[in-house]
Tab-separated table of C-alpha atoms and ligand atoms in Angstrom:
chain	number	residue	atom	x	y	z
F	1423	MET	CA	29.068	167.703	60.269
F	1424	ASN	CA	32.527	167.501	59.125
F	1425	GLU	CA	32.903	167.465	55.312
F	1426	LEU	CA	36.215	165.508	55.568
F	1427	LEU	CA	34.960	162.651	57.564
F	1428	LEU	CA	32.873	159.618	56.554
F	1429	THR	CA	29.264	159.172	57.951
F	1430	ASP	CA	28.662	156.043	59.993
F	1431	ASP	CA	26.908	154.712	57.001
F	1432	ASP	CA	29.759	155.649	54.622
F	1433	ARG	CA	32.280	154.156	56.957
F	1434	ALA	CA	30.410	150.814	56.891
F	1435	ARG	CA	30.092	150.819	53.234
F	1436	ALA	CA	33.867	151.892	52.620
F	1437	GLY	CA	34.909	149.012	55.081
F	1438	ALA	CA	32.827	146.460	53.323
F	1439	ARG	CA	34.063	147.550	49.879
F	1440	LEU	CA	37.643	147.626	50.966
F	1441	LEU	CA	37.333	144.117	52.367
F	1442	ALA	CA	35.674	142.908	49.096
F	1443	LEU	CA	38.375	144.647	47.002
F	1444	LEU	CA	41.310	143.102	48.967
F	1445	ASP	CA	39.585	139.772	48.739
F	1446	SER	CA	38.914	139.830	44.974
F	1447	HIS	CA	42.421	141.027	44.407
F	1448	GLU	CA	43.794	138.142	46.237
F	1449	ARG	CA	41.695	135.461	44.614
F	1450	GLY	CA	42.022	136.992	41.072
F	1451	LEU	CA	45.805	137.420	41.194
F	1452	PRO	CA	46.814	134.133	39.320
F	1453	GLU	CA	44.573	135.149	36.405
F	1454	GLU	CA	45.652	138.720	36.296
F	1455	ASP	CA	47.607	140.237	33.391
F	1456	ILE	CA	51.058	140.675	34.876
F	1457	LEU	CA	51.621	143.621	32.727
F	1458	PRO	CA	48.403	144.975	31.625
F	1459	ALA	CA	48.487	146.942	28.508
F	1460	PRO	CA	47.506	150.427	29.880
F	1461	ASP	CA	43.985	151.609	28.751
F	1462	ARG	CA	45.313	154.928	27.478
F	1463	GLU	CA	41.876	156.319	27.009
F	1464	ALA	CA	40.897	155.750	30.494
F	1465	LEU	CA	44.142	157.081	31.841
F	1466	THR	CA	43.900	160.190	29.684
F	1467	ALA	CA	40.422	160.744	31.048
F	1468	VAL	CA	41.927	160.566	34.668
F	1469	LEU	CA	44.314	163.369	33.568
F	1470	ALA	CA	41.709	165.445	31.917
F	1471	ALA	CA	39.073	165.108	34.659
F	1472	PRO	CA	38.867	168.323	36.707
F	1473	MET	CA	39.200	167.850	40.548
F	1474	PRO	CA	35.474	167.989	41.440
F	1475	GLU	CA	34.016	170.900	43.392
F	1476	ARG	CA	31.696	168.586	45.211
F	1477	GLY	CA	33.088	165.045	46.007
F	1478	ILE	CA	31.928	161.971	44.278
F	1479	GLY	CA	31.348	159.925	47.396
F	1480	VAL	CA	32.485	156.573	48.627
F	1481	ASP	CA	30.794	154.310	46.188
F	1482	ALA	CA	31.794	156.233	43.124
F	1483	LEU	CA	35.332	156.394	44.295
F	1484	PHE	CA	35.536	152.718	44.985
F	1485	ASP	CA	34.014	152.159	41.425
F	1486	SER	CA	36.640	154.372	39.859
F	1487	TRP	CA	39.379	152.321	41.589
F	1488	GLU	CA	38.121	149.220	40.543
F	1489	ASP	CA	37.396	150.330	36.923
F	1490	THR	CA	40.384	152.364	36.351
F	1491	ILE	CA	43.198	152.025	38.832
F	1492	LEU	CA	43.305	148.369	39.417
F	1493	PRO	CA	43.008	147.243	35.900
F	1494	ASN	CA	45.929	149.621	34.928
F	1495	SER	CA	48.241	148.636	37.739
F	1496	THR	CA	51.231	146.118	37.262
F	1497	ALA	CA	50.382	142.924	39.121
F	1498	VAL	CA	53.686	142.672	41.069
F	1499	ALA	CA	52.163	140.126	43.186
F	1500	HIS	CA	51.467	137.689	40.364
F	1501	PRO	CA	53.306	134.453	40.985
F	1502	ARG	CA	55.250	134.786	37.729
F	1503	PHE	CA	56.218	138.512	38.178
F	1504	LEU	CA	59.946	137.673	38.062
F	1505	ALA	CA	61.442	140.923	37.092
F	1506	TYR	CA	63.899	143.234	38.814
F	1507	VAL	CA	64.137	142.850	42.681
F	1508	LEU	CA	60.545	143.573	43.647
F	1509	GLY	CA	58.802	141.616	46.233
F	1510	PRO	CA	55.053	141.271	46.363
F	1511	PRO	CA	53.543	142.465	49.658
F	1512	ASN	CA	52.964	139.937	52.361
F	1513	GLY	CA	49.422	139.212	53.449
F	1514	ILE	CA	49.233	141.651	56.574
F	1515	ALA	CA	50.658	144.633	54.569
F	1516	PRO	CA	47.434	146.241	53.549
F	1517	TYR	CA	45.818	145.969	57.052
F	1518	ALA	CA	48.907	147.314	58.699
F	1519	GLU	CA	49.051	150.190	56.232
F	1520	ALA	CA	45.441	151.158	56.757
F	1521	VAL	CA	45.958	151.173	60.625
F	1522	ALA	CA	49.286	153.170	60.239
F	1523	ALA	CA	47.367	155.698	58.059
F	1524	ALA	CA	44.590	155.988	60.752
F	1525	LEU	CA	47.004	156.521	63.538
F	1526	ASN	CA	49.266	158.817	61.499
F	1527	GLN	CA	51.951	158.790	63.967
F	1528	ASN	CA	54.782	161.271	63.220
F	1529	CYS	CA	57.859	159.150	63.625
F	1530	ASN	CA	60.315	162.121	64.245
F	1531	PHE	CA	60.336	162.514	67.905
F	1532	SER	CA	58.862	160.254	70.571
F	1533	GLN	CA	56.240	162.683	72.045
F	1534	LEU	CA	54.443	162.231	68.608
F	1535	SER	CA	54.919	158.603	68.247
F	1536	PRO	CA	55.763	156.717	71.575
F	1537	ALA	CA	54.650	153.227	70.513
F	1538	ALA	CA	56.103	153.795	67.047
F	1539	SER	CA	59.381	154.802	68.409
F	1540	VAL	CA	59.684	151.562	70.423
F	1541	VAL	CA	58.331	149.448	67.426
F	1542	GLU	CA	60.849	150.888	64.962
F	1543	ARG	CA	63.705	150.353	67.613
F	1544	SER	CA	62.482	146.719	68.077
F	1545	VAL	CA	62.539	146.239	64.251
F	1546	LEU	CA	66.027	147.893	64.103
F	1547	GLU	CA	67.458	145.796	66.874
F	1548	TRP	CA	66.243	142.680	65.368
F	1549	LEU	CA	67.684	143.330	61.981
F	1550	ALA	CA	70.988	144.399	63.587
F	1551	SER	CA	70.959	141.049	65.161
F	1552	VAL	CA	70.316	139.272	61.933
F	1553	VAL	CA	73.319	140.997	60.441
F	1554	GLY	CA	75.439	140.278	63.418
F	1555	PHE	CA	75.968	143.948	64.373
F	1556	PRO	CA	76.982	144.709	68.200
F	1557	ALA	CA	74.686	146.327	70.593
F	1558	THR	CA	76.279	149.762	69.675
F	1559	ALA	CA	74.523	149.617	66.368
F	1560	LYS	CA	71.606	152.121	65.604
F	1561	GLY	CA	69.756	152.704	62.519
F	1562	ILE	CA	66.694	154.056	60.835
F	1563	LEU	CA	63.967	152.850	58.420
F	1564	THR	CA	64.203	154.737	55.018
F	1565	GLY	CA	62.192	155.061	51.747
F	1566	GLY	CA	64.292	152.192	50.238
F	1567	GLY	CA	67.777	150.818	49.632
F	1568	SER	CA	68.890	153.838	47.504
F	1569	LEU	CA	68.129	156.202	50.348
F	1570	ALA	CA	69.743	153.997	52.944
F	1571	THR	CA	73.077	154.140	50.901
F	1572	LEU	CA	72.744	157.925	50.548
F	1573	GLN	CA	72.214	158.311	54.244
F	1574	ALA	CA	75.140	155.903	54.949
F	1575	LEU	CA	77.540	157.806	52.754
F	1576	ALA	CA	76.511	161.141	54.321
F	1577	THR	CA	77.237	159.516	57.769
F	1578	ALA	CA	80.591	158.332	56.470
F	1579	LEU	CA	81.363	161.881	55.304
F	1580	HIS	CA	80.493	163.337	58.645
F	1581	ASP	CA	82.786	160.666	60.309
F	1582	ARG	CA	85.721	161.167	58.043
F	1583	VAL	CA	85.695	164.885	57.156
F	1584	PRO	CA	86.651	167.134	60.122
F	1585	ASP	CA	83.952	169.710	60.705
F	1586	PHE	CA	81.707	168.443	58.024
F	1587	HIS	CA	78.611	170.006	59.016
F	1588	ALA	CA	80.263	173.481	59.049
F	1589	THR	CA	82.289	173.385	55.956
F	1590	GLY	CA	81.132	170.494	53.968
F	1591	LEU	CA	83.573	169.366	51.352
F	1592	GLN	CA	84.766	173.034	50.739
F	1593	ARG	CA	87.966	172.659	52.764
F	1594	THR	CA	88.982	169.160	51.996
F	1595	ALA	CA	92.626	169.237	50.768
F	1596	ALA	CA	92.301	166.421	48.352
F	1597	PRO	CA	89.293	164.695	46.693
F	1598	LEU	CA	87.687	161.947	48.623
F	1599	VAL	CA	87.416	158.763	46.499
F	1600	VAL	CA	84.751	155.999	46.881
F	1601	TYR	CA	85.188	152.427	45.532
F	1602	THR	CA	82.620	150.017	44.370
F	1603	SER	CA	82.420	147.385	41.726
F	1604	VAL	CA	81.302	147.553	38.179
F	1605	GLU	CA	78.362	145.445	39.195
F	1606	ALA	CA	77.376	147.928	41.943
F	1607	HIS	CA	73.757	149.274	41.925
F	1608	ARG	CA	73.532	152.791	40.421
F	1609	SER	CA	72.270	154.077	43.840
F	1610	VAL	CA	76.002	154.181	44.792
F	1611	ASP	CA	76.741	156.520	41.989
F	1612	LYS	CA	73.708	158.668	42.659
F	1613	ALA	CA	74.575	159.016	46.313
F	1614	ALA	CA	78.139	160.123	45.350
F	1615	ALA	CA	76.895	162.540	42.775
F	1616	ILE	CA	74.161	163.996	45.175
F	1617	LEU	CA	76.669	164.345	48.181
F	1618	GLY	CA	79.112	166.239	46.079
F	1619	ILE	CA	81.798	163.513	45.980
F	1620	GLY	CA	81.554	163.644	42.183
F	1621	LEU	CA	81.253	160.657	39.882
F	1622	ASP	CA	84.948	161.370	38.794
F	1623	ASN	CA	85.878	160.284	42.235
F	1624	VAL	CA	83.906	156.863	42.116
F	1625	ARG	CA	86.129	154.070	41.144
F	1626	HIS	CA	84.286	151.068	39.656
F	1627	ILE	CA	86.489	148.214	40.422
F	1628	ALA	CA	86.692	145.255	38.068
F	1629	THR	CA	85.120	141.914	39.096
F	1630	ASP	CA	86.346	138.397	39.009
F	1631	SER	CA	84.833	135.491	36.962
F	1632	LEU	CA	82.034	135.269	39.520
F	1633	HIS	CA	81.117	138.865	39.059
F	1634	ARG	CA	82.444	139.775	42.573
F	1635	MET	CA	84.757	142.642	43.244
F	1636	ASP	CA	88.334	141.899	42.477
F	1637	VAL	CA	90.101	142.706	45.752
F	1638	ALA	CA	93.678	142.649	44.225
F	1639	ALA	CA	92.317	145.414	41.826
F	1640	LEU	CA	90.757	147.267	44.774
F	1641	ARG	CA	93.978	147.394	46.609
F	1642	ALA	CA	96.025	148.464	43.520
F	1643	GLN	CA	93.530	151.283	42.898
F	1644	ILE	CA	93.625	152.495	46.367
F	1645	GLU	CA	97.388	152.509	46.336
F	1646	GLN	CA	97.403	154.379	43.072
F	1647	ASP	CA	95.056	156.936	44.253
F	1648	ARG	CA	97.113	157.538	47.516
F	1649	ALA	CA	100.225	158.037	45.392
F	1650	GLU	CA	98.484	160.609	43.179
F	1651	GLY	CA	97.437	162.580	46.327
F	1652	LEU	CA	93.836	161.676	46.422
F	1653	ARG	CA	92.082	160.534	49.606
F	1654	PRO	CA	90.617	157.114	49.597
F	1655	TRP	CA	87.712	157.401	51.948
F	1656	CYS	CA	85.050	154.564	51.573
F	1657	VAL	CA	84.326	151.205	49.971
F	1658	VAL	CA	80.806	150.152	48.955
F	1659	ALA	CA	80.643	146.386	48.737
F	1660	THR	CA	77.594	144.514	47.408
F	1661	CYS	CA	75.890	141.700	49.110
F	1662	GLY	CA	73.802	140.557	46.210
F	1663	THR	CA	74.505	142.517	43.066
F	1664	VAL	CA	71.385	143.562	41.214
F	1665	SER	CA	72.189	141.766	37.988
F	1666	THR	CA	73.674	138.314	38.944
F	1667	GLY	CA	73.187	138.175	42.894
F	1668	ALA	CA	77.017	137.964	43.327
F	1669	VAL	CA	78.299	138.597	46.819
F	1670	ASP	CA	81.504	140.461	47.043
F	1671	PRO	CA	84.303	138.867	49.081
F	1672	LEU	CA	83.180	140.852	52.129
F	1673	ASP	CA	85.793	139.547	54.709
F	1674	GLU	CA	88.691	140.316	52.462
F	1675	ILE	CA	87.364	143.737	51.786
F	1676	ALA	CA	86.842	144.237	55.419
F	1677	ASP	CA	90.390	143.399	55.984
F	1678	LEU	CA	91.458	145.741	53.405
F	1679	CYS	CA	89.410	148.473	54.801
F	1680	ALA	CA	90.711	148.025	58.217
F	1681	ALA	CA	94.282	148.195	57.070
F	1682	GLN	CA	93.639	151.214	54.893
F	1683	ASP	CA	91.308	152.940	57.599
F	1684	LEU	CA	88.353	153.155	55.071
F	1685	TRP	CA	84.741	153.327	55.801
F	1686	LEU	CA	83.109	150.144	54.596
F	1687	HIS	CA	79.653	150.206	53.617
F	1688	VAL	CA	77.668	147.121	52.341
F	1689	ASP	CA	74.861	147.486	50.044
F	1690	GLY	CA	72.774	144.482	51.209
F	1691	ALA	CA	69.535	145.858	49.646
F	1692	TYR	CA	68.936	142.640	47.485
F	1693	GLY	CA	70.943	139.862	49.492
F	1694	ALA	CA	71.669	140.547	53.099
F	1695	LEU	CA	68.309	139.575	54.341
F	1696	PHE	CA	69.060	135.957	53.253
F	1697	LEU	CA	71.068	136.058	56.524
F	1698	LEU	CA	67.961	134.968	58.069
F	1699	SER	CA	69.177	131.461	57.023
F	1700	GLU	CA	72.211	130.342	59.111
F	1701	GLY	CA	73.351	128.489	56.021
F	1702	MET	CA	74.203	131.945	54.417
F	1703	ARG	CA	76.664	133.029	57.101
F	1704	GLU	CA	79.698	131.550	55.240
F	1705	LEU	CA	78.825	133.473	52.073
F	1706	MET	CA	77.688	136.794	53.574
F	1707	GLY	CA	78.672	136.665	57.368
F	1708	GLY	CA	81.289	139.377	56.437
F	1709	CYS	CA	78.237	141.980	56.495
F	1710	ALA	CA	78.816	142.047	60.300
F	1711	ARG	CA	82.192	143.673	59.780
F	1712	ALA	CA	80.801	146.533	57.898
F	1713	ASP	CA	80.632	150.176	59.348
F	1714	SER	CA	77.242	150.586	57.858
F	1715	ILE	CA	74.807	148.326	55.819
F	1716	THR	CA	71.750	148.836	53.625
F	1717	LEU	CA	68.955	146.328	53.864
F	1718	ASP	CA	65.618	146.448	52.110
F	1719	PRO	CA	62.560	145.037	54.032
F	1720	HIS	CA	60.509	145.888	51.055
F	1721	LYS	CA	62.391	143.085	49.135
F	1722	LEU	CA	62.949	140.065	51.289
F	1723	LEU	CA	60.572	140.816	54.083
F	1724	TYR	CA	57.837	141.587	51.596
F	1725	ALA	CA	56.808	144.752	53.287
F	1726	SER	CA	54.643	146.845	50.984
F	1727	LEU	CA	56.579	149.830	49.543
F	1728	GLU	CA	58.317	151.735	50.895
F	1729	ALA	CA	60.596	150.197	53.538
F	1730	GLY	CA	64.381	150.387	53.298
F	1731	CYS	CA	66.898	150.274	56.251
F	1732	LEU	CA	70.344	151.633	57.180
F	1733	LEU	CA	72.161	150.166	60.194
F	1734	VAL	CA	75.420	151.814	61.364
F	1735	ARG	CA	77.654	149.617	63.546
F	1736	ASP	CA	78.633	152.504	65.892
F	1737	GLY	CA	75.166	154.192	66.279
F	1738	ALA	CA	76.745	157.337	67.888
F	1739	LYS	CA	78.133	158.100	64.477
F	1740	LEU	CA	74.799	158.032	62.787
F	1741	ARG	CA	73.259	160.255	65.480
F	1742	ASP	CA	76.357	162.720	65.211
F	1743	ALA	CA	75.609	162.999	61.578
F	1744	TYR	CA	72.032	163.887	61.722
F	1745	ALA	CA	71.111	165.318	65.053
F	1746	PHE	CA	70.622	169.058	65.132
F	1747	ASP	CA	69.451	171.236	68.027
F	1748	SER	CA	65.561	171.470	67.938
F	1749	SER	CA	64.765	173.859	70.673
F	1750	TYR	CA	61.119	174.282	69.348
F	1751	LEU	CA	60.348	170.616	69.640
F	1752	THR	CA	59.399	168.882	72.932
F	1753	VAL	CA	62.254	166.467	73.180
F	1754	ALA	CA	62.844	164.772	76.410
F	1755	GLU	CA	65.688	162.225	77.095
F	1756	ASP	CA	64.064	158.906	77.575
F	1757	PRO	CA	66.126	155.669	77.535
F	1758	LEU	CA	63.038	153.739	76.111
F	1759	MET	CA	62.407	156.188	73.198
F	1760	THR	CA	64.405	157.190	70.067
F	1761	ASP	CA	63.908	160.537	68.357
F	1762	TYR	CA	64.455	159.253	64.852
F	1763	MET	CA	64.694	162.872	63.501
F	1764	ASP	CA	68.219	162.602	65.067
F	1765	TYR	CA	69.103	159.602	62.837
F	1766	GLY	CA	68.102	160.690	59.343
F	1767	PRO	CA	67.436	163.806	57.255
F	1768	GLN	CA	63.627	163.724	57.593
F	1769	LEU	CA	61.620	165.580	60.170
F	1770	SER	CA	58.037	164.285	59.386
F	1771	ARG	CA	58.238	160.600	58.845
F	1772	ASN	CA	55.568	157.768	58.559
F	1773	PHE	CA	55.306	154.717	60.386
F	1774	LYS	CA	57.258	152.399	58.211
F	1775	ALA	CA	58.201	150.024	61.007
F	1776	PHE	CA	54.463	149.065	61.671
F	1777	LYS	CA	54.104	147.023	58.634
F	1778	VAL	CA	57.502	145.257	59.130
F	1779	TRP	CA	56.898	144.537	62.790
F	1780	SER	CA	53.343	143.515	62.259
F	1781	ALA	CA	54.265	141.109	59.515
F	1782	VAL	CA	57.181	139.429	61.494
F	1783	ARG	CA	54.828	139.163	64.503
F	1784	ALA	CA	52.013	137.850	62.460
F	1785	PHE	CA	53.796	135.202	60.416
F	1786	GLY	CA	56.982	134.540	62.397
F	1787	VAL	CA	60.626	134.782	61.569
F	1788	ALA	CA	60.636	131.180	60.323
F	1789	ALA	CA	58.002	132.032	57.648
F	1790	PHE	CA	60.374	134.686	56.106
F	1791	ARG	CA	63.192	132.307	56.304
F	1792	GLU	CA	61.342	129.577	54.621
F	1793	ALA	CA	59.860	131.896	51.841
F	1794	ASN	CA	63.495	133.192	51.148
F	1795	GLU	CA	64.836	129.569	51.047
F	1796	ARG	CA	62.022	128.598	48.692
F	1797	THR	CA	63.044	131.361	46.258
F	1798	LEU	CA	66.545	130.200	46.404
F	1799	ALA	CA	65.590	126.696	45.589
F	1800	LEU	CA	63.179	127.860	42.848
F	1801	ALA	CA	65.994	129.895	41.191
F	1802	ARG	CA	68.245	126.844	41.316
F	1803	ARG	CA	65.516	124.845	39.596
F	1804	LEU	CA	65.184	127.571	36.956
F	1805	GLY	CA	68.956	127.663	36.500
F	1806	ASP	CA	69.268	123.838	36.287
F	1807	GLY	CA	66.405	123.647	33.835
F	1808	ILE	CA	68.121	126.512	31.585
F	1809	GLU	CA	71.422	124.560	31.746
F	1810	ALA	CA	69.751	121.374	30.736
F	1811	THR	CA	68.125	123.195	27.710
F	1812	PRO	CA	69.990	123.087	24.465
F	1813	GLY	CA	70.108	126.579	22.907
F	1814	LEU	CA	69.953	128.352	26.302
F	1815	THR	CA	73.055	129.314	28.292
F	1816	LEU	CA	73.484	130.701	31.791
F	1817	LEU	CA	75.389	134.054	31.909
F	1818	ALA	CA	76.329	133.768	35.481
F	1819	PRO	CA	76.213	131.252	38.405
F	1820	VAL	CA	72.933	131.250	40.293
F	1821	THR	CA	74.250	132.478	43.650
F	1822	LEU	CA	70.906	133.882	44.933
F	1823	THR	CA	67.710	134.120	43.163
F	1824	ALA	CA	68.686	136.132	40.063
F	1825	VAL	CA	68.996	133.688	37.002
F	1826	CYS	CA	70.743	135.446	33.912
F	1827	PHE	CA	70.705	133.562	30.675
F	1828	GLN	CA	70.821	134.068	26.853
F	1829	VAL	CA	69.267	132.344	23.875
F	1830	ASP	CA	72.437	131.146	22.006
F	1831	GLY	CA	73.021	133.170	18.846
F	1832	ALA	CA	70.026	135.618	19.612
F	1833	THR	CA	70.431	139.376	18.902
F	1834	PRO	CA	69.564	141.974	21.620
F	1835	GLU	CA	66.381	142.651	19.521
F	1836	GLU	CA	65.473	138.924	19.569
F	1837	HIS	CA	66.051	138.820	23.380
F	1838	THR	CA	63.709	141.935	23.727
F	1839	ALA	CA	61.240	140.263	21.515
F	1840	LEU	CA	61.196	137.138	23.655
F	1841	LEU	CA	60.656	139.217	26.793
F	1842	ALA	CA	57.799	140.908	25.119
F	1843	THR	CA	56.262	137.551	23.954
F	1844	LEU	CA	56.519	136.112	27.463
F	1845	ALA	CA	54.880	139.237	28.969
F	1846	ALA	CA	52.221	139.359	26.196
F	1847	GLU	CA	51.351	135.673	26.716
F	1848	ASN	CA	51.348	136.230	30.385
F	1849	VAL	CA	53.748	133.471	30.988
F	1850	ALA	CA	55.908	135.699	33.001
F	1851	LEU	CA	57.470	139.078	33.348
F	1852	LEU	CA	61.213	138.818	33.229
F	1853	GLY	CA	63.708	141.596	32.697
F	1854	PRO	CA	66.731	142.472	30.457
F	1855	VAL	CA	70.370	142.181	31.696
F	1856	VAL	CA	73.951	142.542	30.548
F	1857	VAL	CA	76.537	140.410	32.161
F	1858	ALA	CA	80.171	140.977	31.210
F	1859	GLY	CA	79.052	142.719	28.042
F	1860	LYS	CA	76.725	139.978	27.059
F	1861	ARG	CA	73.022	140.860	26.627
F	1862	GLY	CA	70.393	138.370	27.907
F	1863	ILE	CA	67.420	137.843	30.015
F	1864	ARG	CA	67.083	137.875	33.839
F	1865	ALA	CA	64.555	136.138	35.998
F	1866	CYS	CA	64.673	137.176	39.760
F	1867	VAL	CA	62.616	135.076	42.075
F	1868	THR	CA	61.879	137.631	44.759
F	1869	ASN	CA	58.387	136.494	45.082
F	1870	HIS	CA	56.952	134.468	47.837
F	1871	ARG	CA	53.935	133.277	45.710
F	1872	THR	CA	56.095	131.610	42.934
F	1873	SER	CA	55.720	127.797	42.901
F	1874	GLU	CA	57.520	124.956	41.181
F	1875	ALA	CA	54.669	124.793	38.633
F	1876	ASP	CA	55.317	128.516	37.747
F	1877	ILE	CA	59.039	127.909	37.179
F	1878	ASP	CA	58.232	124.786	35.065
F	1879	LEU	CA	55.760	126.721	33.139
F	1880	VAL	CA	58.433	129.339	32.233
F	1881	LEU	CA	60.942	126.624	31.327
F	1882	ASP	CA	58.526	124.862	29.254
F	1883	ARG	CA	57.701	128.085	27.317
F	1884	LEU	CA	61.396	128.898	26.789
F	1885	ARG	CA	61.947	125.407	25.462
F	1886	ARG	CA	59.219	125.993	22.882
F	1887	ARG	CA	60.483	129.525	22.329
F	1888	SER	CA	60.308	129.573	18.620
F	1889	CYS	CA	56.638	128.312	18.585
F	1890	PRO	CA	53.543	130.539	18.595
F	1891	ALA	CA	51.793	130.238	21.962
F	1892	GLY	CA	48.656	128.749	20.163
F	1893	PRO	CA	45.137	129.925	19.776
F	1894	VAL	CA	44.604	131.067	23.440
F	1895	GLY	CA	48.046	132.542	23.613
F	1896	ARG	CA	48.056	132.253	27.401
F	1897	PRO	CA	49.031	129.534	29.882
N	113	PLP	C1	71.871	145.761	44.970
N	113	PLP	C2	70.672	146.837	45.115
N	113	PLP	N1	70.971	148.003	45.705
N	113	PLP	C3	70.108	148.945	45.829
N	113	PLP	C4	68.910	148.939	45.315
N	113	PLP	C5	67.985	150.036	45.381
N	113	PLP	O1	66.844	149.816	46.232
N	113	PLP	P1	65.672	150.557	46.323
N	113	PLP	O2	64.915	150.241	44.978
N	113	PLP	O3	64.934	149.991	47.580
N	113	PLP	O4	66.014	151.944	46.448
N	113	PLP	C6	68.583	147.582	44.700
N	113	PLP	C7	67.307	147.535	43.982
N	113	PLP	O5	66.958	146.537	43.372
N	113	PLP	C8	69.575	146.587	44.574
N	113	PLP	O6	69.295	145.584	43.957
């Protein structure tokens, strides 16, 4: 008898209850509260409850999940969850996660995870081909886009600062400078701060009327910094800015980086996986010219959290940055296998690639392409509807799936109140945005479940925005 295992009987009941839970979650989603008001009493009781000396058992545990955890969880998979850039999980995700937990492969070196090593490599090679990277590219799955960018900038430091592992930044003669746009995600600032570059050495370049990095301003800033004795080092361009979905002029920036010998990282956490559609090559094909790129399978591949990805064009540089001698580990050279501990900062790592690989195998690449194209079309539908509605104004062109708008003449407080009303009526969860200093509302259709009817319902409510929702108060 092992107290940490389930009996045959418990295992059968746990399996049945898990299937029932997943099934009722799936069926109940459209009726769920998108943003349930947390039951503070129940959550306080969770905090107050002592850890039991004797376990409560399978049924009581499932009961507590159903009574307390599920009703107090944000329904990110609801079809009208349209806030932030957060995709609901695809249908195979819970099953792949369960199997990955059972196998518990340690994806650090291949002796502990042979199949996982090959599966991760297969996912990375496929993603590299989507971006258009050469066969020299290597990468690693990460905890998300923010970590991918952090790991990319560490790779760029290692590549550009002589003897970086030994001396770090302590011997650099002049401060290194990183360039990004005013619309860049805060993960770029965070990475620069964490890596010791310092926020004073992050230049936030102005954007053009389409919210894309202004390349002339970038060039001028680089020249000014060189003239002042600083050391321009890296540009982080964005393929899909978090607020408006703008795509920086990647080819022009790549030309400038080549001419100035700067590392080019592309933050494609939001947008780069739209490259699954050939039609996107013109807009974002320049991703292929980056030295490194961040992708986020937990966004446009609808992997369950967490699954980010870093790809580096010259994979040897990624390995050089992270490989340390590990004489106490059983590592053997094997051309089929990759020891991912040599490609990132972690030693123990979970099997993130399994859920990504399983979903692409189960549904096929076309299903993801079609889901993404549907979200693009739905965002255009919402944008067109807003443009056609007197009293509402788009704050930015709809490039990808972010739709930013304002209610003409509304104060920031009134916008906040409208967001709260839409959430309280369960019409939709949208988010706040500031575009070129103007406050407004942002919808982001990163949701494979959203339909035209959902978009029309949101539009209809926005058109009746000053009316109370009526006695039921819900669609
Ligand atoms: C452009 C961009 N970069 C980076 C991130 C951060 O990604 P993650 O939340 O996976 O760390 C996001 C998140 O929305 C994003 O939109």
